[in-house]
């Protein structure tokens, strides 16, 4: 079965409302000049998603009026449907706002905000129940890689996050993003071989735990210093179904070039 590649841009805490509007205009211009990309996006042969900060979401969603193929997602979600959780936003609220996707368990949330595997699981459950597609981030630190613990770490994160989901939801509603922590924002990407090795092992893990069907449709992204000059190599690997892009997703031109590399 074919898996639709996903090129996702995690803007982190960048691009307010006016910068988001500028990005969208530039993206529209850039894609209208690239007949191949336009056709692929309009025909759903590939997906492009952006994940702006909360305050810019409405502006990105408004962009769907002239970029109907554009997917929009949030960078975080709370697990409760509502309640006394100052500063948080629920999955139903994101869905109501028009979001398609949500990123869950990004390493910056795990490391800087103390997000635990258990919280990641609850967020994932809430997102999937609300009908959002989740981009679940997993990945090892440099120390863990050097200790030969990459797959143990990745499998633990996956197991703890996915444990409660029905097998058909795993492949259908969750994109797994393999993001080695040492490659995020460092300019040091995994080689295509390193990315493929872990993404292939993730697919094997999904097959063992959730069945061949789930593994076959499971989209697995690579993230960590994906740039215009390394995207084609990483995206040509058979188990890499797309990219989660930070820095290079902030400019419409480089983001569109990464999409073109996936085609
Ligand atoms: C990310 O934030 O998920 C990421 C991969 O960032 P960068 O591409 O900048 O390394």
PDB file of C-alpha atoms and ligand atoms in Angstrom:
ATOM      1  CA  UNK A   1       0.000   0.000   0.000  1.00  0.00           C
ATOM      2  CA  UNK A   2       1.186   3.463  -0.861  1.00  0.00           C
ATOM      3  CA  UNK A   3       1.922   5.831   1.987  1.00  0.00           C
ATOM      4  CA  UNK A   4       1.337   9.515   1.271  1.00  0.00           C
ATOM      5  CA  UNK A   5       4.574  11.357   2.042  1.00  0.00           C
ATOM      6  CA  UNK A   6       4.293  14.192   4.545  1.00  0.00           C
ATOM      7  CA  UNK A   7       6.529  17.243   4.642  1.00  0.00           C
ATOM      8  CA  UNK A   8       5.814  18.944   7.964  1.00  0.00           C
ATOM      9  CA  UNK A   9       7.165  22.268   9.194  1.00  0.00           C
ATOM     10  CA  UNK A  10       7.547  22.776  12.932  1.00  0.00           C
ATOM     11  CA  UNK A  11       7.848  26.513  13.358  1.00  0.00           C
ATOM     12  CA  UNK A  12       8.452  26.320  17.108  1.00  0.00           C
ATOM     13  CA  UNK A  13       8.124  29.828  18.634  1.00  0.00           C
ATOM     14  CA  UNK A  14       8.653  31.618  15.323  1.00  0.00           C
ATOM     15  CA  UNK A  15       6.333  33.501  12.941  1.00  0.00           C
ATOM     16  CA  UNK A  16       3.574  35.607  14.454  1.00  0.00           C
ATOM     17  CA  UNK A  17       0.437  36.527  12.502  1.00  0.00           C
ATOM     18  CA  UNK A  18       2.033  38.899  10.023  1.00  0.00           C
ATOM     19  CA  UNK A  19       5.044  36.625   9.325  1.00  0.00           C
ATOM     20  CA  UNK A  20       2.602  33.740   8.807  1.00  0.00           C
ATOM     21  CA  UNK A  21       0.671  35.784   6.238  1.00  0.00           C
ATOM     22  CA  UNK A  22       3.916  36.627   4.431  1.00  0.00           C
ATOM     23  CA  UNK A  23       4.958  32.958   4.436  1.00  0.00           C
ATOM     24  CA  UNK A  24       1.617  31.913   2.934  1.00  0.00           C
ATOM     25  CA  UNK A  25       1.803  34.490   0.127  1.00  0.00           C
ATOM     26  CA  UNK A  26       5.337  33.390  -0.705  1.00  0.00           C
ATOM     27  CA  UNK A  27       4.342  29.729  -0.578  1.00  0.00           C
ATOM     28  CA  UNK A  28       1.416  30.339  -2.920  1.00  0.00           C
ATOM     29  CA  UNK A  29       3.714  32.095  -5.388  1.00  0.00           C
ATOM     30  CA  UNK A  30       6.395  29.426  -5.086  1.00  0.00           C
ATOM     31  CA  UNK A  31       4.002  26.490  -5.592  1.00  0.00           C
ATOM     32  CA  UNK A  32       2.153  28.160  -8.469  1.00  0.00           C
ATOM     33  CA  UNK A  33       5.483  28.266 -10.330  1.00  0.00           C
ATOM     34  CA  UNK A  34       6.106  24.525  -9.790  1.00  0.00           C
ATOM     35  CA  UNK A  35       3.540  22.578 -11.830  1.00  0.00           C
ATOM     36  CA  UNK A  36       4.752  19.210 -10.524  1.00  0.00           C
ATOM     37  CA  UNK A  37       4.453  20.186  -6.872  1.00  0.00           C
ATOM     38  CA  UNK A  38       1.063  21.845  -7.417  1.00  0.00           C
ATOM     39  CA  UNK A  39      -0.317  18.761  -9.149  1.00  0.00           C
ATOM     40  CA  UNK A  40       1.040  16.436  -6.455  1.00  0.00           C
ATOM     41  CA  UNK A  41      -0.415  18.559  -3.635  1.00  0.00           C
ATOM     42  CA  UNK A  42      -3.778  19.000  -5.341  1.00  0.00           C
ATOM     43  CA  UNK A  43      -3.956  15.300  -6.139  1.00  0.00           C
ATOM     44  CA  UNK A  44      -3.078  14.291  -2.558  1.00  0.00           C
ATOM     45  CA  UNK A  45       0.051  12.457  -3.712  1.00  0.00           C
ATOM     46  CA  UNK A  46       1.998  14.330  -1.075  1.00  0.00           C
ATOM     47  CA  UNK A  47       1.028  16.422   1.971  1.00  0.00           C
ATOM     48  CA  UNK A  48       2.508  19.645   3.240  1.00  0.00           C
ATOM     49  CA  UNK A  49       1.711  20.669   6.811  1.00  0.00           C
ATOM     50  CA  UNK A  50       2.739  23.674   8.874  1.00  0.00           C
ATOM     51  CA  UNK A  51       2.720  23.883  12.671  1.00  0.00           C
ATOM     52  CA  UNK A  52       2.680  27.563  13.658  1.00  0.00           C
ATOM     53  CA  UNK A  53       2.493  28.899  17.225  1.00  0.00           C
ATOM     54  CA  UNK A  54      -1.049  28.947  18.703  1.00  0.00           C
ATOM     55  CA  UNK A  55      -1.672  32.642  18.009  1.00  0.00           C
ATOM     56  CA  UNK A  56      -0.859  32.205  14.300  1.00  0.00           C
ATOM     57  CA  UNK A  57      -3.048  29.156  13.768  1.00  0.00           C
ATOM     58  CA  UNK A  58      -6.118  31.104  12.634  1.00  0.00           C
ATOM     59  CA  UNK A  59      -4.025  32.958  10.055  1.00  0.00           C
ATOM     60  CA  UNK A  60      -2.594  29.685   8.714  1.00  0.00           C
ATOM     61  CA  UNK A  61      -6.087  28.163   8.611  1.00  0.00           C
ATOM     62  CA  UNK A  62      -7.315  31.189   6.667  1.00  0.00           C
ATOM     63  CA  UNK A  63      -4.614  30.389   4.104  1.00  0.00           C
ATOM     64  CA  UNK A  64      -6.499  27.217   3.213  1.00  0.00           C
ATOM     65  CA  UNK A  65      -8.888  29.451   1.251  1.00  0.00           C
ATOM     66  CA  UNK A  66      -6.228  29.841  -1.441  1.00  0.00           C
ATOM     67  CA  UNK A  67      -4.010  26.859  -0.557  1.00  0.00           C
ATOM     68  CA  UNK A  68      -6.748  24.213  -0.032  1.00  0.00           C
ATOM     69  CA  UNK A  69      -4.267  21.353   0.139  1.00  0.00           C
ATOM     70  CA  UNK A  70      -2.318  22.895   3.038  1.00  0.00           C
ATOM     71  CA  UNK A  71      -2.575  20.984   6.326  1.00  0.00           C
ATOM     72  CA  UNK A  72      -2.300  22.908   9.567  1.00  0.00           C
ATOM     73  CA  UNK A  73      -1.422  21.638  12.999  1.00  0.00           C
ATOM     74  CA  UNK A  74      -0.589  22.730  16.544  1.00  0.00           C
ATOM     75  CA  UNK A  75       2.678  22.035  18.353  1.00  0.00           C
ATOM     76  CA  UNK A  76       1.129  20.819  21.588  1.00  0.00           C
ATOM     77  CA  UNK A  77      -2.154  19.782  23.182  1.00  0.00           C
ATOM     78  CA  UNK A  78      -3.519  18.989  26.635  1.00  0.00           C
ATOM     79  CA  UNK A  79      -5.085  15.603  27.352  1.00  0.00           C
ATOM     80  CA  UNK A  80      -8.176  16.842  29.188  1.00  0.00           C
ATOM     81  CA  UNK A  81     -11.230  17.947  27.199  1.00  0.00           C
ATOM     82  CA  UNK A  82     -11.520  21.104  29.319  1.00  0.00           C
ATOM     83  CA  UNK A  83     -10.880  22.258  32.854  1.00  0.00           C
ATOM     84  CA  UNK A  84      -8.738  24.324  35.183  1.00  0.00           C
ATOM     85  CA  UNK A  85      -5.466  23.991  33.235  1.00  0.00           C
ATOM     86  CA  UNK A  86      -4.219  27.536  32.823  1.00  0.00           C
ATOM     87  CA  UNK A  87      -2.367  28.075  29.575  1.00  0.00           C
ATOM     88  CA  UNK A  88      -3.418  24.800  27.953  1.00  0.00           C
ATOM     89  CA  UNK A  89      -5.493  23.986  24.862  1.00  0.00           C
ATOM     90  CA  UNK A  90      -7.534  20.810  24.349  1.00  0.00           C
ATOM     91  CA  UNK A  91      -7.708  18.510  21.347  1.00  0.00           C
ATOM     92  CA  UNK A  92     -11.376  19.349  20.739  1.00  0.00           C
ATOM     93  CA  UNK A  93     -10.499  23.044  20.738  1.00  0.00           C
ATOM     94  CA  UNK A  94      -7.830  22.438  18.097  1.00  0.00           C
ATOM     95  CA  UNK A  95     -10.247  20.380  16.031  1.00  0.00           C
ATOM     96  CA  UNK A  96     -12.943  23.024  16.336  1.00  0.00           C
ATOM     97  CA  UNK A  97     -10.433  25.661  15.189  1.00  0.00           C
ATOM     98  CA  UNK A  98      -9.863  23.585  12.033  1.00  0.00           C
ATOM     99  CA  UNK A  99      -6.532  21.905  12.788  1.00  0.00           C
ATOM    100  CA  UNK A 100      -5.712  18.666  10.987  1.00  0.00           C
ATOM    101  CA  UNK A 101      -2.619  17.688  12.942  1.00  0.00           C
ATOM    102  CA  UNK A 102      -0.868  18.067  16.269  1.00  0.00           C
ATOM    103  CA  UNK A 103       2.755  17.389  17.232  1.00  0.00           C
ATOM    104  CA  UNK A 104       3.098  15.321  20.403  1.00  0.00           C
ATOM    105  CA  UNK A 105       6.193  14.549  22.443  1.00  0.00           C
ATOM    106  CA  UNK A 106       8.681  16.797  20.649  1.00  0.00           C
ATOM    107  CA  UNK A 107      12.066  16.482  22.347  1.00  0.00           C
ATOM    108  CA  UNK A 108      12.004  20.170  23.266  1.00  0.00           C
ATOM    109  CA  UNK A 109       8.794  19.552  25.229  1.00  0.00           C
ATOM    110  CA  UNK A 110      10.260  16.451  26.823  1.00  0.00           C
ATOM    111  CA  UNK A 111      13.566  18.104  27.717  1.00  0.00           C
ATOM    112  CA  UNK A 112      12.660  21.735  28.416  1.00  0.00           C
ATOM    113  CA  UNK A 113       9.169  21.259  29.857  1.00  0.00           C
ATOM    114  CA  UNK A 114       9.577  17.887  31.548  1.00  0.00           C
ATOM    115  CA  UNK A 115       6.959  16.107  29.465  1.00  0.00           C
ATOM    116  CA  UNK A 116       6.857  12.436  30.451  1.00  0.00           C
ATOM    117  CA  UNK A 117       6.068   9.281  28.440  1.00  0.00           C
ATOM    118  CA  UNK A 118       2.805   9.018  30.395  1.00  0.00           C
ATOM    119  CA  UNK A 119       1.778  12.575  29.476  1.00  0.00           C
ATOM    120  CA  UNK A 120       2.675  11.866  25.855  1.00  0.00           C
ATOM    121  CA  UNK A 121       0.385   8.812  25.932  1.00  0.00           C
ATOM    122  CA  UNK A 122      -2.514  10.794  27.369  1.00  0.00           C
ATOM    123  CA  UNK A 123      -2.042  13.559  24.807  1.00  0.00           C
ATOM    124  CA  UNK A 124      -1.926  11.036  21.983  1.00  0.00           C
ATOM    125  CA  UNK A 125      -5.132   9.348  23.170  1.00  0.00           C
ATOM    126  CA  UNK A 126      -6.901  12.703  23.429  1.00  0.00           C
ATOM    127  CA  UNK A 127      -5.716  13.828  19.995  1.00  0.00           C
ATOM    128  CA  UNK A 128      -6.750  10.621  18.243  1.00  0.00           C
ATOM    129  CA  UNK A 129     -10.137  10.562  20.028  1.00  0.00           C
ATOM    130  CA  UNK A 130     -10.770  14.122  18.855  1.00  0.00           C
ATOM    131  CA  UNK A 131     -10.045  13.148  15.251  1.00  0.00           C
ATOM    132  CA  UNK A 132      -6.681  14.879  14.971  1.00  0.00           C
ATOM    133  CA  UNK A 133      -3.751  13.247  13.220  1.00  0.00           C
ATOM    134  CA  UNK A 134      -0.814  13.054  15.595  1.00  0.00           C
ATOM    135  CA  UNK A 135       2.858  13.457  14.771  1.00  0.00           C
ATOM    136  CA  UNK A 136       4.475  11.483  17.578  1.00  0.00           C
ATOM    137  CA  UNK A 137       8.146  12.399  18.071  1.00  0.00           C
ATOM    138  CA  UNK A 138      10.670   9.895  19.360  1.00  0.00           C
ATOM    139  CA  UNK A 139      14.448   9.862  19.365  1.00  0.00           C
ATOM    140  CA  UNK A 140      17.596   9.325  21.351  1.00  0.00           C
ATOM    141  CA  UNK A 141      20.148  11.750  22.785  1.00  0.00           C
ATOM    142  CA  UNK A 142      23.769  11.654  21.653  1.00  0.00           C
ATOM    143  CA  UNK A 143      24.758   9.964  24.888  1.00  0.00           C
ATOM    144  CA  UNK A 144      22.139   7.259  24.354  1.00  0.00           C
ATOM    145  CA  UNK A 145      23.262   6.714  20.750  1.00  0.00           C
ATOM    146  CA  UNK A 146      26.884   6.411  21.804  1.00  0.00           C
ATOM    147  CA  UNK A 147      25.875   3.893  24.467  1.00  0.00           C
ATOM    148  CA  UNK A 148      24.164   1.781  21.776  1.00  0.00           C
ATOM    149  CA  UNK A 149      20.725   2.462  23.267  1.00  0.00           C
ATOM    150  CA  UNK A 150      19.019   4.071  20.266  1.00  0.00           C
ATOM    151  CA  UNK A 151      16.433   1.370  19.604  1.00  0.00           C
ATOM    152  CA  UNK A 152      15.814   0.670  23.283  1.00  0.00           C
ATOM    153  CA  UNK A 153      14.976   4.354  23.817  1.00  0.00           C
ATOM    154  CA  UNK A 154      12.876   4.651  20.667  1.00  0.00           C
ATOM    155  CA  UNK A 155      10.960   1.427  21.404  1.00  0.00           C
ATOM    156  CA  UNK A 156      10.290   2.497  24.984  1.00  0.00           C
ATOM    157  CA  UNK A 157       8.943   5.860  23.835  1.00  0.00           C
ATOM    158  CA  UNK A 158       6.786   4.180  21.180  1.00  0.00           C
ATOM    159  CA  UNK A 159       5.476   1.469  23.468  1.00  0.00           C
ATOM    160  CA  UNK A 160       4.528   3.884  26.213  1.00  0.00           C
ATOM    161  CA  UNK A 161       2.845   6.268  23.788  1.00  0.00           C
ATOM    162  CA  UNK A 162       0.961   3.764  21.646  1.00  0.00           C
ATOM    163  CA  UNK A 163      -0.007   1.195  24.255  1.00  0.00           C
ATOM    164  CA  UNK A 164      -3.708   2.068  24.519  1.00  0.00           C
ATOM    165  CA  UNK A 165      -4.483   2.657  20.845  1.00  0.00           C
ATOM    166  CA  UNK A 166      -6.394   0.147  18.716  1.00  0.00           C
ATOM    167  CA  UNK A 167      -4.041  -1.277  16.023  1.00  0.00           C
ATOM    168  CA  UNK A 168      -5.986   0.262  13.142  1.00  0.00           C
ATOM    169  CA  UNK A 169      -5.644   3.732  14.714  1.00  0.00           C
ATOM    170  CA  UNK A 170      -1.869   3.386  15.026  1.00  0.00           C
ATOM    171  CA  UNK A 171      -1.176   3.313  11.313  1.00  0.00           C
ATOM    172  CA  UNK A 172      -4.091   5.547  10.359  1.00  0.00           C
ATOM    173  CA  UNK A 173      -4.017   8.342  12.914  1.00  0.00           C
ATOM    174  CA  UNK A 174      -0.386   8.545  14.001  1.00  0.00           C
ATOM    175  CA  UNK A 175       2.695   9.616  12.057  1.00  0.00           C
ATOM    176  CA  UNK A 176       5.850   8.616  13.862  1.00  0.00           C
ATOM    177  CA  UNK A 177       8.670  11.153  13.572  1.00  0.00           C
ATOM    178  CA  UNK A 178      12.105   9.755  14.287  1.00  0.00           C
ATOM    179  CA  UNK A 179      14.032  12.777  15.544  1.00  0.00           C
ATOM    180  CA  UNK A 180      17.438  12.066  17.035  1.00  0.00           C
ATOM    181  CA  UNK A 181      17.876  14.774  19.665  1.00  0.00           C
ATOM    182  CA  UNK A 182      21.497  15.343  18.614  1.00  0.00           C
ATOM    183  CA  UNK A 183      20.313  16.304  15.121  1.00  0.00           C
ATOM    184  CA  UNK A 184      17.643  18.849  16.082  1.00  0.00           C
ATOM    185  CA  UNK A 185      18.693  22.415  15.430  1.00  0.00           C
ATOM    186  CA  UNK A 186      22.354  21.428  15.371  1.00  0.00           C
ATOM    187  CA  UNK A 187      23.026  21.329  11.624  1.00  0.00           C
ATOM    188  CA  UNK A 188      24.192  17.753  12.096  1.00  0.00           C
ATOM    189  CA  UNK A 189      21.663  15.484  10.385  1.00  0.00           C
ATOM    190  CA  UNK A 190      21.572  11.711  10.556  1.00  0.00           C
ATOM    191  CA  UNK A 191      22.934  10.188   7.373  1.00  0.00           C
ATOM    192  CA  UNK A 192      20.330   8.627   5.057  1.00  0.00           C
ATOM    193  CA  UNK A 193      21.640   5.227   6.173  1.00  0.00           C
ATOM    194  CA  UNK A 194      21.275   6.051   9.868  1.00  0.00           C
ATOM    195  CA  UNK A 195      17.758   7.434   9.339  1.00  0.00           C
ATOM    196  CA  UNK A 196      16.719   4.389   7.305  1.00  0.00           C
ATOM    197  CA  UNK A 197      18.119   1.963   9.869  1.00  0.00           C
ATOM    198  CA  UNK A 198      15.992   3.401  12.687  1.00  0.00           C
ATOM    199  CA  UNK A 199      12.894   4.037  10.543  1.00  0.00           C
ATOM    200  CA  UNK A 200      13.031   0.435   9.308  1.00  0.00           C
ATOM    201  CA  UNK A 201      13.359  -0.811  12.885  1.00  0.00           C
ATOM    202  CA  UNK A 202      10.373   1.350  13.875  1.00  0.00           C
ATOM    203  CA  UNK A 203       8.286  -0.213  11.095  1.00  0.00           C
ATOM    204  CA  UNK A 204       9.355  -3.681  12.277  1.00  0.00           C
ATOM    205  CA  UNK A 205       8.367  -2.733  15.820  1.00  0.00           C
ATOM    206  CA  UNK A 206       4.920  -1.548  14.651  1.00  0.00           C
ATOM    207  CA  UNK A 207       4.477  -4.824  12.719  1.00  0.00           C
ATOM    208  CA  UNK A 208       5.372  -6.925  15.756  1.00  0.00           C
ATOM    209  CA  UNK A 209       3.142  -5.016  18.175  1.00  0.00           C
ATOM    210  CA  UNK A 210       0.247  -3.890  16.003  1.00  0.00           C
ATOM    211  CA  UNK A 211       0.322  -6.150  12.955  1.00  0.00           C
ATOM    212  CA  UNK A 212       1.531  -6.045   9.354  1.00  0.00           C
ATOM    213  CA  UNK A 213      -1.421  -3.995   8.199  1.00  0.00           C
ATOM    214  CA  UNK A 214      -0.634  -1.175  10.651  1.00  0.00           C
ATOM    215  CA  UNK A 215       3.068  -1.301   9.719  1.00  0.00           C
ATOM    216  CA  UNK A 216       2.297  -1.121   6.019  1.00  0.00           C
ATOM    217  CA  UNK A 217       0.295   2.105   6.305  1.00  0.00           C
ATOM    218  CA  UNK A 218       2.433   3.568   9.102  1.00  0.00           C
ATOM    219  CA  UNK A 219       4.007   6.846   8.031  1.00  0.00           C
ATOM    220  CA  UNK A 220       7.439   7.377   9.521  1.00  0.00           C
ATOM    221  CA  UNK A 221       9.148  10.741   9.174  1.00  0.00           C
ATOM    222  CA  UNK A 222      12.739  11.700   9.771  1.00  0.00           C
ATOM    223  CA  UNK A 223      13.483  14.992  11.529  1.00  0.00           C
ATOM    224  CA  UNK A 224      16.710  16.700  12.547  1.00  0.00           C
ATOM    225  CA  UNK A 225      18.500  19.358  10.469  1.00  0.00           C
ATOM    226  CA  UNK A 226      16.698  18.485   7.231  1.00  0.00           C
ATOM    227  CA  UNK A 227      17.786  21.124   4.712  1.00  0.00           C
ATOM    228  CA  UNK A 228      17.449  21.692   0.978  1.00  0.00           C
ATOM    229  CA  UNK A 229      20.786  20.006   0.288  1.00  0.00           C
ATOM    230  CA  UNK A 230      20.246  16.794   2.297  1.00  0.00           C
ATOM    231  CA  UNK A 231      16.488  16.262   1.877  1.00  0.00           C
ATOM    232  CA  UNK A 232      16.609  14.228  -1.330  1.00  0.00           C
ATOM    233  CA  UNK A 233      19.041  11.686   0.120  1.00  0.00           C
ATOM    234  CA  UNK A 234      17.069  11.236   3.342  1.00  0.00           C
ATOM    235  CA  UNK A 235      13.688  11.094   1.599  1.00  0.00           C
ATOM    236  CA  UNK A 236      14.813   8.517  -0.941  1.00  0.00           C
ATOM    237  CA  UNK A 237      15.183   5.875   1.786  1.00  0.00           C
ATOM    238  CA  UNK A 238      12.397   3.254   1.584  1.00  0.00           C
ATOM    239  CA  UNK A 239      11.180   3.558   5.185  1.00  0.00           C
ATOM    240  CA  UNK A 240      11.400   7.350   5.370  1.00  0.00           C
ATOM    241  CA  UNK A 241       7.934   8.620   4.407  1.00  0.00           C
ATOM    242  CA  UNK A 242       8.574  12.291   4.891  1.00  0.00           C
ATOM    243  CA  UNK A 243      10.298  14.881   7.009  1.00  0.00           C
ATOM    244  CA  UNK A 244       9.649  16.964  10.098  1.00  0.00           C
ATOM    245  CA  UNK A 245      11.522  20.173   9.397  1.00  0.00           C
ATOM    246  CA  UNK A 246      12.349  22.933  11.870  1.00  0.00           C
ATOM    247  CA  UNK A 247      14.620  25.774  10.730  1.00  0.00           C
ATOM    248  CA  UNK A 248      14.289  25.132   6.991  1.00  0.00           C
ATOM    249  CA  UNK A 249      10.474  25.267   7.168  1.00  0.00           C
ATOM    250  CA  UNK A 250      10.452  28.936   8.175  1.00  0.00           C
ATOM    251  CA  UNK A 251      11.096  30.182   4.644  1.00  0.00           C
ATOM    252  CA  UNK A 252       8.553  29.230   1.984  1.00  0.00           C
ATOM    253  CA  UNK A 253      11.293  28.804  -0.595  1.00  0.00           C
ATOM    254  CA  UNK A 254      13.432  26.283   1.311  1.00  0.00           C
ATOM    255  CA  UNK A 255      10.349  24.447   2.563  1.00  0.00           C
ATOM    256  CA  UNK A 256       9.006  24.143  -0.986  1.00  0.00           C
ATOM    257  CA  UNK A 257      12.422  22.937  -2.163  1.00  0.00           C
ATOM    258  CA  UNK A 258      12.298  20.159   0.455  1.00  0.00           C
ATOM    259  CA  UNK A 259       8.832  19.207  -0.802  1.00  0.00           C
ATOM    260  CA  UNK A 260      10.190  19.120  -4.349  1.00  0.00           C
ATOM    261  CA  UNK A 261      13.020  16.841  -3.166  1.00  0.00           C
ATOM    262  CA  UNK A 262      10.413  14.406  -1.839  1.00  0.00           C
ATOM    263  CA  UNK A 263       8.800  14.249  -5.268  1.00  0.00           C
TER     264      UNK A 263
HETATM  265  C1  LIG B   1      12.375  19.994  14.820  1.00  0.00           C
HETATM  266  O1  LIG B   1      12.202  20.986  15.500  1.00  0.00           O
HETATM  267  O2  LIG B   1      11.557  19.054  14.905  1.00  0.00           O
HETATM  268  C2  LIG B   1      13.526  19.934  13.938  1.00  0.00           C
HETATM  269  C3  LIG B   1      13.750  18.828  13.299  1.00  0.00           C
HETATM  270  O3  LIG B   1      14.296  21.068  13.847  1.00  0.00           O
HETATM  271  P1  LIG B   1      15.524  21.328  12.800  1.00  0.00           P
HETATM  272  O4  LIG B   1      15.038  20.899  11.429  1.00  0.00           O
HETATM  273  O5  LIG B   1      15.771  22.784  12.874  1.00  0.00           O
HETATM  274  O6  LIG B   1      16.662  20.481  13.248  1.00  0.00           O
END
